[in-house]
Short mmCIF file of C-alpha atoms in Angstrom, two decimals:
data_model
loop_
_atom_site.label_atom_id
_atom_site.label_comp_id
_atom_site.label_asym_id
_atom_site.label_seq_id
_atom_site.Cartn_x
_atom_site.Cartn_y
_atom_site.Cartn_z
CA LYS A 1 -95.87 2.74 -75.24
CA THR A 2 -93.79 2.72 -78.33
CA ARG A 3 -96.22 5.13 -79.99
CA ALA A 4 -96.09 7.50 -76.92
CA ASN A 5 -92.29 7.33 -76.98
CA GLU A 6 -92.19 8.43 -80.53
CA VAL A 7 -94.51 11.34 -79.79
CA SER A 8 -92.20 12.46 -76.91
CA LYS A 9 -89.23 12.38 -79.28
CA LEU A 10 -91.09 14.60 -81.81
CA ILE A 11 -91.78 17.09 -78.98
CA TRP A 12 -88.18 16.94 -78.01
CA ASP A 13 -87.10 17.85 -81.54
CA VAL A 14 -89.60 20.81 -81.67
CA THR A 15 -89.13 22.33 -78.24
CA ASP A 16 -85.50 21.32 -77.30
CA TYR A 17 -86.84 19.94 -74.04
CA ARG A 18 -86.47 16.26 -73.37
CA PHE A 19 -89.27 14.42 -71.42
CA SER A 20 -88.42 11.20 -69.53
CA TYR A 21 -90.98 8.35 -68.97
CA HIS A 22 -92.47 8.37 -65.54
CA HIS A 23 -95.51 6.00 -65.34
CA VAL A 24 -98.63 4.83 -67.15
CA ARG A 25 -102.29 4.39 -66.18
CA ASN A 26 -104.46 1.86 -67.97
CA TYR A 27 -108.21 2.38 -68.02
CA SER A 28 -110.82 -0.24 -68.67
CA GLY A 29 -113.52 0.73 -71.08
CA ALA A 30 -111.56 3.85 -72.27
CA ALA A 31 -111.56 2.69 -75.99
CA GLY A 32 -108.18 0.92 -75.42
CA TYR A 33 -106.27 4.21 -74.61
CA SER A 34 -103.51 4.26 -72.00
CA HIS A 35 -102.37 7.46 -70.20
CA PHE A 36 -98.62 7.93 -70.30
CA PHE A 37 -96.87 10.45 -68.07
CA TYR A 38 -93.42 12.03 -68.86
CA HIS A 39 -91.59 14.56 -66.84
CA CYS A 40 -89.07 17.20 -68.05
CA ALA A 41 -85.54 15.69 -67.81
CA GLN A 42 -84.26 18.93 -66.29
CA ALA A 43 -86.99 19.36 -63.63
CA ALA A 44 -85.51 20.00 -60.08
CA THR A 45 -88.27 17.94 -58.51
CA ARG A 46 -87.28 14.85 -60.35
CA LYS A 47 -83.49 15.30 -59.74
CA LEU A 48 -81.82 12.16 -58.37
CA PRO A 49 -79.19 12.11 -55.63
CA PRO A 50 -75.66 12.73 -57.03
CA GLU A 51 -73.51 9.66 -57.65
CA LYS A 52 -70.39 9.30 -55.61
CA HIS A 53 -66.88 9.14 -57.15
CA SER A 54 -65.69 5.74 -57.81
CA ASP A 55 -62.54 6.37 -55.85
CA ALA A 56 -63.54 6.40 -52.10
CA ALA A 57 -60.64 8.63 -51.26
CA LYS A 58 -62.12 11.45 -53.39
CA HIS A 59 -65.16 12.57 -51.35
CA ARG A 60 -66.95 14.52 -54.04
CA ASP A 61 -70.07 14.11 -56.09
CA LYS A 62 -69.97 13.58 -59.79
CA GLY A 63 -71.26 16.60 -61.86
CA GLN A 64 -74.85 16.77 -62.86
CA MET A 65 -76.84 18.66 -65.44
CA LYS A 66 -78.38 21.92 -64.16
CA THR A 67 -82.01 21.69 -63.15
CA TYR A 68 -84.85 24.09 -63.00
CA ASP A 69 -88.26 24.58 -61.22
CA CYS A 70 -90.18 24.29 -64.52
CA ASN A 71 -92.89 21.96 -63.44
CA GLY A 72 -92.65 20.31 -66.80
CA TRP A 73 -95.01 17.39 -67.51
CA LEU A 74 -96.11 15.72 -70.70
CA GLU A 75 -99.23 13.56 -70.84
CA ILE A 76 -100.05 11.28 -73.81
CA TRP A 77 -103.11 9.18 -74.46
CA ALA A 78 -102.30 6.48 -76.97
CA ALA A 79 -103.59 3.08 -78.16
CA ASP A 80 -102.05 0.46 -80.31
CA ASP A 81 -105.17 0.17 -82.61
CA LYS A 82 -105.95 3.91 -82.87
CA THR A 83 -104.60 6.40 -85.17
CA GLU A 84 -105.24 9.48 -83.01
CA VAL A 85 -102.98 10.38 -80.10
CA PHE A 86 -104.01 13.04 -77.54
CA VAL A 87 -101.32 15.27 -75.97
CA ARG A 88 -101.24 17.67 -72.99
CA LEU A 89 -98.06 19.67 -72.31
CA ARG A 90 -97.28 21.76 -69.35
CA HIS A 91 -94.05 23.68 -68.85
CA GLN A 92 -93.94 26.83 -66.71
CA LEU A 93 -90.38 28.05 -67.18
CA CYS A 94 -88.32 28.71 -70.22
CA HIS A 95 -84.76 27.39 -69.48
CA GLU A 96 -81.77 26.07 -71.32
CA ALA A 97 -82.18 23.40 -73.90
CA TYR A 98 -81.38 19.69 -72.97
CA THR A 99 -77.91 18.60 -73.90
CA CYS A 100 -78.06 15.06 -75.28
CA ILE A 101 -75.58 12.70 -73.70
CA ASP A 102 -76.91 9.45 -75.25
CA VAL A 103 -74.42 7.25 -77.00
CA PRO A 104 -74.47 7.87 -80.80
CA SER A 105 -76.02 5.31 -83.15
CA GLU A 106 -72.70 4.75 -84.86
CA VAL A 107 -70.95 3.84 -81.56
CA LYS A 108 -73.86 1.50 -80.65
CA GLU A 109 -73.44 -0.24 -84.10
CA LEU A 110 -69.84 -1.05 -83.25
CA LEU A 111 -70.99 -2.34 -79.84
CA TRP A 112 -73.89 -4.41 -81.13
CA LYS A 113 -71.97 -5.92 -84.08
CA LYS A 114 -68.95 -6.81 -81.84
CA LYS A 115 -66.48 -6.01 -84.63
CA ILE A 116 -63.48 -6.66 -82.32
CA LEU A 117 -64.38 -9.83 -80.62
CA PRO A 118 -65.04 -11.84 -83.85
CA LEU A 119 -61.46 -11.22 -84.80
CA TYR A 120 -59.95 -11.68 -81.29
CA PRO A 121 -62.40 -13.93 -79.25
CA LYS A 122 -59.90 -13.96 -76.26
CA PRO A 123 -58.00 -10.73 -76.53
CA ASN A 124 -54.88 -10.38 -74.53
CA PHE A 125 -55.04 -6.56 -74.61
CA LYS A 126 -57.18 -4.73 -72.10
CA GLN A 127 -59.29 -1.53 -71.92
CA LYS A 128 -56.24 0.53 -70.99
CA SER A 129 -54.42 -0.52 -74.14
CA ILE A 130 -57.30 0.85 -76.30
CA TYR A 131 -57.35 4.04 -74.25
CA SER A 132 -53.59 4.44 -74.68
CA LEU A 133 -53.94 4.13 -78.54
CA HIS A 134 -56.68 6.81 -78.48
CA LEU A 135 -54.46 9.05 -76.29
CA LYS A 136 -51.45 8.66 -78.53
CA GLU A 137 -53.58 9.44 -81.58
CA ASN A 138 -54.71 12.75 -80.08
CA GLN A 139 -51.25 13.80 -78.91
CA ASP A 140 -50.50 15.35 -82.27
CA LYS A 141 -52.97 18.11 -81.40
CA TRP A 142 -50.99 19.38 -78.50
CA ARG A 143 -47.52 17.82 -78.54
CA THR A 144 -45.27 20.02 -80.63
CA ALA A 145 -41.88 18.31 -80.02
CA THR A 146 -40.51 14.97 -78.80
CA ASP A 147 -38.94 16.42 -75.73
CA GLU A 148 -41.74 17.35 -73.27
CA LEU A 149 -40.06 20.50 -71.93
CA GLU A 150 -39.42 21.82 -75.52
CA SER A 151 -43.02 20.89 -76.40
CA ALA A 152 -44.43 22.79 -73.46
CA ILE A 153 -42.35 25.88 -74.24
CA LYS A 154 -43.57 25.85 -77.92
CA LEU A 155 -47.20 25.46 -76.72
CA ILE A 156 -46.78 28.50 -74.38
CA GLU A 157 -45.19 30.60 -77.17
CA GLN A 158 -48.06 29.49 -79.48
CA TYR A 159 -50.70 30.86 -77.01
CA THR A 160 -48.74 34.09 -76.25
CA GLY A 161 -50.97 36.94 -77.24
CA HIS A 162 -53.91 34.68 -77.91
CA GLU A 163 -57.16 36.40 -78.11
CA GLN A 164 -59.22 34.18 -75.86
CA THR A 165 -56.75 32.20 -73.70
CA PRO A 166 -53.48 34.04 -73.73
CA LEU A 167 -50.34 32.78 -71.94
CA GLU A 168 -47.17 34.64 -70.95
CA ARG A 169 -43.88 32.88 -70.53
CA ILE A 170 -41.89 33.76 -67.42
CA ASN A 171 -38.15 34.08 -67.84
CA LEU A 172 -36.14 31.59 -65.66
CA PRO A 173 -32.47 30.88 -65.07
CA GLU A 174 -30.77 27.91 -66.86
CA THR A 175 -28.70 25.49 -64.85
CA ASP A 176 -27.37 22.01 -65.33
CA CYS A 177 -29.15 20.44 -62.34
CA CYS A 178 -32.62 21.84 -63.11
CA SER A 179 -35.06 22.06 -65.98
CA ALA A 180 -38.18 24.31 -65.68
CA VAL A 181 -40.82 26.17 -67.45
CA ALA A 182 -43.12 28.87 -65.96
CA PHE A 183 -45.99 30.81 -67.38
CA ALA A 184 -48.65 33.32 -66.20
CA LEU A 185 -52.31 33.77 -67.15
CA PRO A 186 -52.64 37.43 -68.21
CA SER A 187 -56.35 37.32 -68.75
CA LEU A 188 -57.02 36.37 -65.11
CA ILE A 189 -54.40 38.76 -63.79
CA ASN A 190 -55.87 41.67 -65.64
CA THR A 191 -59.46 40.74 -64.56
CA TRP A 192 -58.76 40.62 -60.96
CA ARG A 193 -55.69 42.91 -60.52
CA GLY A 194 -57.71 45.49 -58.62
CA ILE A 195 -59.06 42.94 -56.15
CA VAL A 196 -56.21 40.58 -55.43
CA ARG A 197 -54.54 41.58 -52.19
CA GLU A 198 -53.46 38.14 -50.96
CA ILE A 199 -51.47 35.50 -52.85
CA GLY A 200 -50.53 31.98 -51.94
CA LEU A 201 -47.85 29.55 -53.16
CA ASP A 202 -48.60 25.90 -53.16
CA SER A 203 -46.85 22.82 -54.71
CA THR A 204 -47.66 19.35 -55.80
CA PHE A 205 -45.09 16.59 -56.09
CA LYS A 206 -45.13 13.61 -58.52
CA THR A 207 -47.09 15.60 -61.00
CA ASN A 208 -46.20 13.33 -63.85
CA ARG A 209 -43.96 10.50 -64.69
CA SER A 210 -41.05 12.68 -65.47
CA GLY A 211 -40.87 13.89 -61.93
CA TYR A 212 -41.78 17.66 -62.38
CA GLU A 213 -43.01 19.47 -59.41
CA CYS A 214 -45.85 21.99 -60.09
CA TYR A 215 -45.82 25.23 -58.16
CA ALA A 216 -49.09 27.33 -58.42
CA VAL A 217 -49.41 31.06 -57.62
CA LEU A 218 -52.84 31.63 -56.44
CA GLY A 219 -54.74 34.92 -55.80
CA GLU A 220 -57.51 35.39 -53.25
CA VAL A 221 -60.77 36.65 -54.89
CA PHE A 222 -63.99 36.68 -52.75
CA GLY A 223 -62.70 33.75 -50.69
CA SER A 224 -61.68 31.54 -53.63
CA GLY A 225 -58.22 30.84 -55.21
CA VAL A 226 -57.72 32.14 -58.74
CA PRO A 227 -54.65 30.77 -60.61
CA LEU A 228 -52.23 33.52 -61.67
CA GLY A 229 -49.41 31.27 -62.89
CA PHE A 230 -47.53 28.05 -62.72
CA LEU A 231 -44.06 26.80 -62.42
CA LEU A 232 -42.93 23.27 -63.52
CA LEU A 233 -39.64 22.43 -61.93
CA LYS A 234 -37.50 19.27 -62.12
CA SER A 235 -34.28 19.03 -60.23
CA LYS A 236 -31.45 16.47 -60.04
CA ASN A 237 -28.98 16.97 -57.11
CA PRO A 238 -29.33 20.80 -57.14
CA ILE A 239 -27.02 22.90 -55.21
CA VAL A 240 -28.15 24.80 -52.16
CA GLY A 241 -30.49 27.65 -53.11
CA GLU A 242 -30.87 26.58 -56.72
CA LYS A 243 -34.56 25.64 -56.52
CA GLU A 244 -35.31 28.66 -54.41
CA ASP A 245 -33.77 30.90 -57.30
CA TYR A 246 -36.31 29.44 -59.74
CA ILE A 247 -39.21 30.08 -57.49
CA ARG A 248 -37.91 33.62 -56.85
CA HIS A 249 -37.84 34.41 -60.55
CA CYS A 250 -41.37 33.15 -60.86
CA LEU A 251 -42.68 35.35 -57.91
CA ARG A 252 -40.68 38.31 -59.20
CA HIS A 253 -42.73 38.29 -62.38
CA PHE A 254 -45.93 38.93 -60.46
CA VAL A 255 -44.51 41.52 -58.08
CA GLY A 256 -42.36 43.48 -60.65
CA HIS A 257 -43.85 42.86 -64.04
CA CYS A 258 -47.56 42.40 -63.29
CA LYS A 259 -47.45 45.20 -60.57
CA LEU A 260 -49.85 43.27 -58.18
CA ASP A 261 -50.67 45.24 -54.99
CA ILE A 262 -50.08 42.51 -52.55
CA GLU A 263 -50.73 42.92 -48.79
CA GLN A 264 -50.41 39.38 -47.51
CA CYS A 265 -48.79 36.13 -48.81
CA LEU A 266 -49.26 32.43 -47.59
CA THR A 267 -47.13 29.22 -48.02
CA ASP A 268 -46.99 25.82 -46.53
CA LYS A 269 -44.20 24.54 -44.32
CA ASP A 270 -41.65 24.11 -47.17
CA ILE A 271 -38.58 26.19 -46.19
CA ILE A 272 -37.68 26.78 -49.74
CA GLU A 273 -41.12 28.47 -50.45
CA ILE A 274 -40.94 30.35 -47.35
CA ASN A 275 -37.52 31.80 -48.23
CA ALA A 276 -38.55 32.67 -51.62
CA MET A 277 -41.56 34.53 -50.51
CA LEU A 278 -39.69 36.44 -47.80
CA ALA A 279 -36.96 37.47 -50.37
CA GLU A 280 -39.21 38.65 -53.26
CA MET A 281 -42.21 40.24 -51.46
CA PRO A 282 -41.90 43.87 -50.37
CA SER A 283 -41.11 44.63 -46.72
CA THR A 284 -44.77 45.99 -46.35
CA VAL A 285 -46.30 42.54 -47.22
CA LYS A 286 -47.28 40.34 -44.30
CA TYR A 287 -46.19 36.74 -44.45
CA GLN A 288 -48.16 34.04 -42.70
CA LEU A 289 -47.88 30.22 -42.63
CA CYS A 290 -50.90 28.32 -43.69
CA PHE A 291 -53.46 27.71 -40.84
CA TRP A 292 -53.72 23.96 -41.45
CA HIS A 293 -49.97 23.53 -41.64
CA SER A 294 -49.53 25.48 -38.45
CA ILE A 295 -51.84 23.13 -36.65
CA GLU A 296 -50.04 20.14 -38.02
CA ILE A 297 -46.65 21.55 -36.66
CA VAL A 298 -48.03 21.87 -33.10
CA LYS A 299 -49.67 18.48 -33.27
CA GLY A 300 -46.31 16.97 -34.56
CA ARG A 301 -44.59 18.19 -31.48
CA LEU A 302 -47.37 17.02 -29.12
CA CYS A 303 -47.20 13.47 -30.49
CA VAL A 304 -43.69 12.87 -29.21
CA LEU A 305 -44.28 12.30 -25.42
CA SER A 306 -40.90 11.46 -24.22
CA ARG A 307 -38.87 14.21 -25.79
CA LYS A 308 -38.08 16.98 -23.31
CA PRO A 309 -37.95 20.58 -24.69
CA ALA A 310 -34.42 21.99 -25.24
CA SER A 311 -33.05 24.43 -22.88
CA TYR A 312 -33.84 27.98 -23.91
CA ASP A 313 -30.91 30.30 -24.89
CA SER A 314 -32.01 33.91 -25.36
CA GLU A 315 -28.76 34.88 -26.93
CA ALA A 316 -28.93 31.91 -29.48
CA ALA A 317 -32.56 32.87 -30.24
CA PHE A 318 -31.68 36.54 -30.80
CA ARG A 319 -28.84 35.56 -33.23
CA LEU A 320 -31.41 33.54 -35.31
CA PHE A 321 -34.22 36.12 -35.13
CA ASP A 322 -33.08 39.68 -34.13
CA TRP A 323 -36.61 40.69 -33.23
CA ILE A 324 -36.72 38.50 -30.20
CA ASP A 325 -36.44 40.13 -26.77
CA ARG A 326 -33.20 39.06 -25.04
CA ASP A 327 -34.92 39.54 -21.69
CA PHE A 328 -37.69 37.00 -22.46
CA GLU A 329 -37.57 33.90 -20.32
CA ASN A 330 -39.74 30.87 -20.73
CA LEU A 331 -41.73 29.35 -17.88
CA ARG A 332 -40.16 26.66 -15.85
CA VAL A 333 -40.88 23.26 -17.42
CA ALA A 334 -41.94 20.48 -14.99
CA GLN A 335 -39.44 17.74 -14.99
CA SER A 336 -41.54 15.00 -13.39
CA PHE A 337 -44.87 13.48 -14.15
CA ILE A 338 -47.83 15.36 -12.67
CA PRO A 339 -49.92 13.04 -10.63
CA ARG A 340 -53.63 12.58 -11.41
CA LEU A 341 -56.20 12.40 -8.55
CA LYS A 342 -59.17 10.13 -8.74
CA VAL A 343 -61.91 9.84 -6.02
CA ILE A 344 -63.38 6.28 -5.73
CA PHE A 345 -66.46 5.62 -3.65
CA ASN A 346 -67.85 2.10 -3.27
CA GLY A 347 -65.59 0.91 -6.13
CA GLN A 348 -66.97 3.67 -8.51
CA THR A 349 -65.10 6.73 -9.74
CA VAL A 350 -66.76 9.90 -8.61
CA ALA A 351 -66.90 12.59 -11.39
CA ALA A 352 -65.88 16.07 -10.64
CA PRO A 353 -68.72 18.45 -9.99
CA ALA A 354 -70.00 20.53 -12.82
CA ARG A 355 -68.48 23.91 -13.34
CA PRO A 356 -70.79 26.67 -12.00
CA LYS A 357 -72.33 29.12 -14.36
CA LEU A 358 -72.34 32.86 -13.88
CA LEU A 359 -75.78 34.33 -14.15
CA ILE A 360 -76.05 38.04 -15.00
CA ASN A 361 -79.36 39.95 -14.61
CA LEU A 362 -79.70 42.73 -17.06
CA ASN A 363 -82.96 44.73 -17.27
CA GLY A 364 -84.77 41.82 -15.56
CA THR A 365 -83.39 39.29 -18.01
CA ALA A 366 -81.07 36.51 -16.80
CA CYS A 367 -78.26 35.55 -19.13
CA SER A 368 -75.67 32.78 -18.41
CA SER A 369 -72.04 33.25 -19.33
CA THR A 370 -70.66 30.97 -22.05
CA SER A 371 -67.34 29.35 -22.29
CA ASP A 372 -64.54 31.49 -23.72
CA LEU A 373 -64.04 28.52 -26.17
CA ASP A 374 -67.49 28.89 -27.84
CA ASP A 375 -66.15 31.15 -30.55
CA LEU A 376 -63.46 28.56 -31.30
CA ASP A 377 -66.07 25.83 -31.43
CA ASN A 378 -67.89 27.82 -34.10
CA LEU A 379 -64.67 28.15 -35.97
CA LEU A 380 -64.08 24.41 -35.79
CA ASP A 381 -67.57 23.74 -37.06
CA SER A 382 -66.83 25.77 -40.16
CA LEU A 383 -63.62 23.85 -41.12
CA GLU A 384 -63.76 21.97 -44.29
CA ASP A 385 -63.79 18.18 -44.43
CA GLU A 386 -59.96 18.07 -45.06
CA HIS A 387 -59.59 19.34 -41.57
CA GLU A 388 -61.69 16.69 -39.96
CA GLU A 389 -58.80 15.28 -37.98
CA VAL A 390 -58.29 18.82 -36.36
CA LYS A 391 -61.97 18.88 -35.37
CA ILE A 392 -61.81 15.39 -33.93
CA ALA A 393 -58.63 16.20 -31.95
CA LEU A 394 -60.51 19.15 -30.29
CA GLU A 395 -63.70 17.47 -29.48
CA ASP A 396 -62.43 15.74 -26.30
CA ILE A 397 -61.28 18.82 -24.47
CA ASP A 398 -62.81 17.76 -21.27
CA ASP A 399 -61.61 13.98 -21.54
CA ARG A 400 -59.59 13.51 -18.37
CA ASP A 401 -59.10 9.77 -19.04
CA GLY A 402 -57.15 9.91 -22.28
CA ILE A 403 -54.42 7.57 -22.93
CA ASP A 404 -50.87 8.84 -23.11
CA ARG A 405 -50.12 8.08 -26.67
CA PHE A 406 -50.40 9.90 -30.00
CA ASN A 407 -50.40 8.00 -33.30
CA GLY A 408 -48.65 10.34 -35.50
CA PRO A 409 -46.76 9.65 -38.82
CA ASP A 410 -43.34 8.22 -38.72
CA SER A 411 -41.81 11.46 -40.07
CA TRP A 412 -42.63 13.20 -36.68
CA PHE A 413 -40.53 10.84 -34.70
CA GLU A 414 -36.72 10.68 -34.23
CA PRO A 415 -34.86 7.40 -34.20
CA GLY A 416 -35.85 5.37 -31.17
CA GLU A 417 -39.01 7.36 -30.34
CA THR A 418 -42.43 5.72 -30.15
CA VAL A 419 -46.05 6.76 -29.80
CA PHE A 420 -45.99 5.80 -26.10
CA ALA A 421 -44.27 7.57 -23.18
CA GLU A 422 -41.85 4.84 -22.10
CA ASP A 423 -40.47 6.92 -19.25
CA LYS A 424 -43.63 7.18 -16.91
CA GLN A 425 -41.76 9.77 -14.80
CA TYR A 426 -41.98 12.37 -17.61
CA VAL A 427 -44.63 13.03 -20.29
CA PHE A 428 -44.21 16.09 -22.40
CA CYS A 429 -47.91 16.84 -22.76
CA PRO A 430 -50.35 14.39 -21.05
CA ALA A 431 -53.44 13.33 -23.10
CA PRO A 432 -55.97 15.60 -21.19
CA HIS A 433 -54.04 18.69 -22.01
CA ARG A 434 -53.42 18.29 -25.69
CA SER A 435 -56.69 19.54 -26.92
CA GLN A 436 -56.42 22.58 -24.61
CA ILE A 437 -52.97 23.43 -26.12
CA LEU A 438 -54.49 23.27 -29.65
CA HIS A 439 -57.38 25.46 -28.56
CA MET A 440 -54.88 27.98 -27.08
CA PHE A 441 -52.82 27.95 -30.24
CA ILE A 442 -55.85 28.37 -32.47
CA ARG A 443 -57.17 31.30 -30.39
CA HIS A 444 -53.80 33.02 -30.53
CA PHE A 445 -53.27 32.36 -34.11
CA CYS A 446 -56.71 33.77 -35.12
CA GLU A 447 -56.84 36.72 -32.80
CA HIS A 448 -53.23 38.01 -32.58
CA PRO A 449 -53.11 41.36 -34.47
CA LEU A 450 -49.65 40.61 -35.94
CA LEU A 451 -50.50 37.11 -37.29
#
């Protein structure tokens, strides 16, 4: 086998294709030769299942090397006491060369000789300490100043006008309560300027130890989000409207300076982002709240069972939103618990009869009508994994025995409220109706021409 492995390495050096050992066949009476089989390391038929990420919360597979349908096999006949080696190579597709990811021999030497442990048999330092030293050693390549904000600004200025990866700094106001830096990506903006018609503003908190919030401006390109620019913002007791002013300056760069032809914009439920979008986008641009956040808001209200809806005041609503019709009146809200009827026969609950189907005969062919929620079911099936809780909430639409409780996060409850309806004489939305409410909202959200 040692001789066969050496031959496979020689073929790797000549062809740039690596062949991995598969199995061996030993023959009796074949002059001592053994038949070794090697397959192409990039063959799709030999691809192993992807490894899962070590963090269970991150449901994604680790990256793998690209594979091909090359049907590559290497067969070697070799014997320990024979000088001749016979080779048969089969490779039906010319593809990219193999990228070696083996540990270099110099690194192996450090490992085998154990140069650290002889000096420190029982070291007090850990793996993270060694990694920290390596990180600090490489900081000189990208850190241009002691202050991180000043370093980021210098790095952006260094790449301004860069031929391959240009950056463009966005002018921001200077205040005592906030520190920020923003930049755009001109290469991506110029590439997709004629296609981007929808942009979104999203943010992440606790981006680093310094407490900077990262706001990203994304453009929709063929169903995917392309980053157009970023804003890093840190605030300490800001006055009202100060953070919004920074976001508005960032958005103003893409609307005014970059001249993007925007038709629709999206944000999450953050009121600061919403106000900034509405203030900077032209009046012709349609604003819409994120679909996922919209569902979360409705679920947040449904989870509080004992809170009665406030009395509707059309004048107060009109003062807040002048497009509301003063003559609109909401339906009367039931103030008592709606009784539930169950039929029990011989101690067993009798289920309700199945809903009749409507049969339509058209040209001699009978077709049964489908539920008006089928389209919504198809929509829910297409939701990503991150919306799994929405799909679960809508699967039990015909459940008439649900418990009147909703285990939502604490932020959805006011002081004194619980997940149970303590007052049995009033339940805001009984369990059997919650999924139907969500179905109605999703249908309205997806089919309304103005949404």
